[in-house]
Amino acid sequence: MGARSLIGEALDRFEPPPRAVDWSLFAFVVAEAATGLVSFTVSVPEGWPLFWFHRALGIGIIALLAWKLARVRHRLTDPGLWQPSTALSVLTLVAALGALATGIAWVFGLDVRLSYWTLLSVHVGFGLALVPLVAAHAATRFRPSRRVDFERRRTAVRYTVLLAAGAATYRLQQGVNDLLDIAGADRRFTGSQPREGEGNAAFPITSWVADDPAPIDRDDYRLTVDGLVSEPVDLTADELAAGHETEALLDCTSGWYTVQEWGGTRVGDLLDAAGGTDADAAYVRFTSVTGYRWSLPLDEAEDVLLATHVGGERLSHGHGAPARLVAPDRRGFQWVKWVTCVEVRAEYDLGQWVVTLVSGFD
Ligand SMILES: Nc1nc2c(c(=O)[nH]1)N[C@H]1C(S)=C(S)[C@@H](COP(=O)(O)O)O[C@H]1N2
Ligand SMILES: [Mo]
């Protein structure tokens, strides 16, 4: 028996009832969007299971889609069966195949770029488009599920097998990458590919959506440290350059990472310069000249760096001169560039989630 028929036989044996396939596809797509979005906030190695779950679900979707297409193929290929909703079904299929193809190509180390759009950004685009499409498709075509479609024990076994097979397939694929010595094989657990070298030129300038301020004049620049501190202060760019150095890894959600030596001032020292923090201080908020901002819990913030240098060079404008946040345990989008204000606060800043998306738009 050939490998093809073996896989075919396995697929036949585990094939769930049609309605279960449909509803599972829906649930898997929603779970993919959720794990994908949450993964954007994870940078520390302990977060690896989330990424594996995302990959296993993706491979599960391939199996579910194979069952589904085997069943409904004739509705697409036979013009006599076309209905208005067929167009939506086709669009949904295109988005699903786009998300799967870009995800798979990425895993094989393919590195195509459209300016700073990596294949991973395209994957995210397809994935985000897929959610409303699947929801609309379900609303026009799905039938309500019945009890018998999800008989409890068999369903649990099926999903466990499906996800385990997905994880095993991903593990196998990584083995293939290692064997073939594919460059993309040294991706981080987050999926990001390395950008080698030192200093400003070694890694891309990435703005999350529309931030693109005019260069800041070093001589006019002042950093304000205020909020819940004893004596708010303003500091010049030269005062910030006071030599603290740290190696840290910047990992952007568009799929690249770089390890650099950053120089500048420890935020804990900045807070000391402002006479220390008040008793109810809990967060430190870093705000860019563009309004873009992020907050860190006080304990974490004390140990991060406000960097003026990278790889021994003064930061270039694109990388956030005169000063940018270097927060080692955070994803790149939280490393605020062109920081003009450091503010100690009592409360968590929920608004930052929206501001990072819309800052820079007029
Ligand atoms: N003010 C501001 N800071 C920002 C961004 C932005 O758009 N505006 N982009 C963030 C993102 S998404 C990343 S990955 C890093 C990239 O830093 P770099 O451009 O120096 O590579 O900066 C972060 N800091
Ligand atoms: Mo990013």
PDB file of C-alpha atoms and ligand atoms in Angstrom, residues 203-208 211 250 252 256 288 290 292 318-319 324 332-333 335-338, ligand 1:
ATOM      1  CA  PHE A 203      17.688  45.170  11.199  1.00  0.00           C
ATOM      2  CA  PRO A 204      14.621  46.693   9.507  1.00  0.00           C
ATOM      3  CA  ILE A 205      12.800  49.837  10.545  1.00  0.00           C
ATOM      4  CA  THR A 206       9.310  48.730  11.453  1.00  0.00           C
ATOM      5  CA  SER A 207       6.410  50.881  12.382  1.00  0.00           C
ATOM      6  CA  TRP A 208       3.213  49.285  13.471  1.00  0.00           C
ATOM      7  CA  ASP A 211       3.807  56.111  12.885  1.00  0.00           C
ATOM      8  CA  LEU A 250      14.060  42.430  19.611  1.00  0.00           C
ATOM      9  CA  CYS A 252       8.854  41.753  15.814  1.00  0.00           C
ATOM     10  CA  TRP A 256      12.078  38.770  12.348  1.00  0.00           C
ATOM     11  CA  SER A 288       6.314  58.494  21.919  1.00  0.00           C
ATOM     12  CA  THR A 290       3.629  60.377  18.006  1.00  0.00           C
ATOM     13  CA  TYR A 292       2.178  55.707  20.569  1.00  0.00           C
ATOM     14  CA  GLY A 318      14.134  55.265  12.054  1.00  0.00           C
ATOM     15  CA  HIS A 319      15.077  53.193  15.079  1.00  0.00           C
ATOM     16  CA  ARG A 324      13.631  54.247  22.559  1.00  0.00           C
ATOM     17  CA  GLY A 332       8.909  44.455  19.415  1.00  0.00           C
ATOM     18  CA  PHE A 333       5.670  46.447  19.212  1.00  0.00           C
ATOM     19  CA  TRP A 335       9.537  48.791  22.396  1.00  0.00           C
ATOM     20  CA  VAL A 336       8.259  52.369  22.014  1.00  0.00           C
ATOM     21  CA  LYS A 337      10.416  54.539  19.718  1.00  0.00           C
ATOM     22  CA  TRP A 338      10.989  58.324  19.958  1.00  0.00           C
TER      23      TRP A 338
HETATM   24  N1  LIG B   1       6.462  55.134  18.335  1.00  0.00           N
HETATM   25  C1  LIG B   1       6.512  53.903  17.794  1.00  0.00           C
HETATM   26  N2  LIG B   1       7.285  52.959  18.356  1.00  0.00           N
HETATM   27  C2  LIG B   1       7.360  51.726  17.814  1.00  0.00           C
HETATM   28  C3  LIG B   1       6.622  51.382  16.663  1.00  0.00           C
HETATM   29  C4  LIG B   1       5.799  52.391  16.092  1.00  0.00           C
HETATM   30  O1  LIG B   1       5.104  52.185  15.085  1.00  0.00           O
HETATM   31  N3  LIG B   1       5.775  53.631  16.681  1.00  0.00           N
HETATM   32  N4  LIG B   1       6.714  50.114  16.117  1.00  0.00           N
HETATM   33  C5  LIG B   1       7.067  49.054  17.054  1.00  0.00           C
HETATM   34  C6  LIG B   1       7.344  47.789  16.395  1.00  0.00           C
HETATM   35  S1  LIG B   1       6.015  46.964  15.730  1.00  0.00           S
HETATM   36  C7  LIG B   1       8.566  47.209  16.422  1.00  0.00           C
HETATM   37  S2  LIG B   1       8.824  45.620  15.887  1.00  0.00           S
HETATM   38  C8  LIG B   1       9.739  47.959  16.856  1.00  0.00           C
HETATM   39  C9  LIG B   1      10.707  47.960  15.715  1.00  0.00           C
HETATM   40  O2  LIG B   1      11.835  48.694  16.017  1.00  0.00           O
HETATM   41  P1  LIG B   1      12.799  49.135  14.847  1.00  0.00           P
HETATM   42  O3  LIG B   1      12.006  49.939  13.861  1.00  0.00           O
HETATM   43  O4  LIG B   1      13.896  49.880  15.505  1.00  0.00           O
HETATM   44  O5  LIG B   1      13.295  47.866  14.192  1.00  0.00           O
HETATM   45  O6  LIG B   1       9.438  49.272  17.243  1.00  0.00           O
HETATM   46  C10 LIG B   1       8.238  49.428  17.955  1.00  0.00           C
HETATM   47  N5  LIG B   1       8.138  50.791  18.405  1.00  0.00           N
END
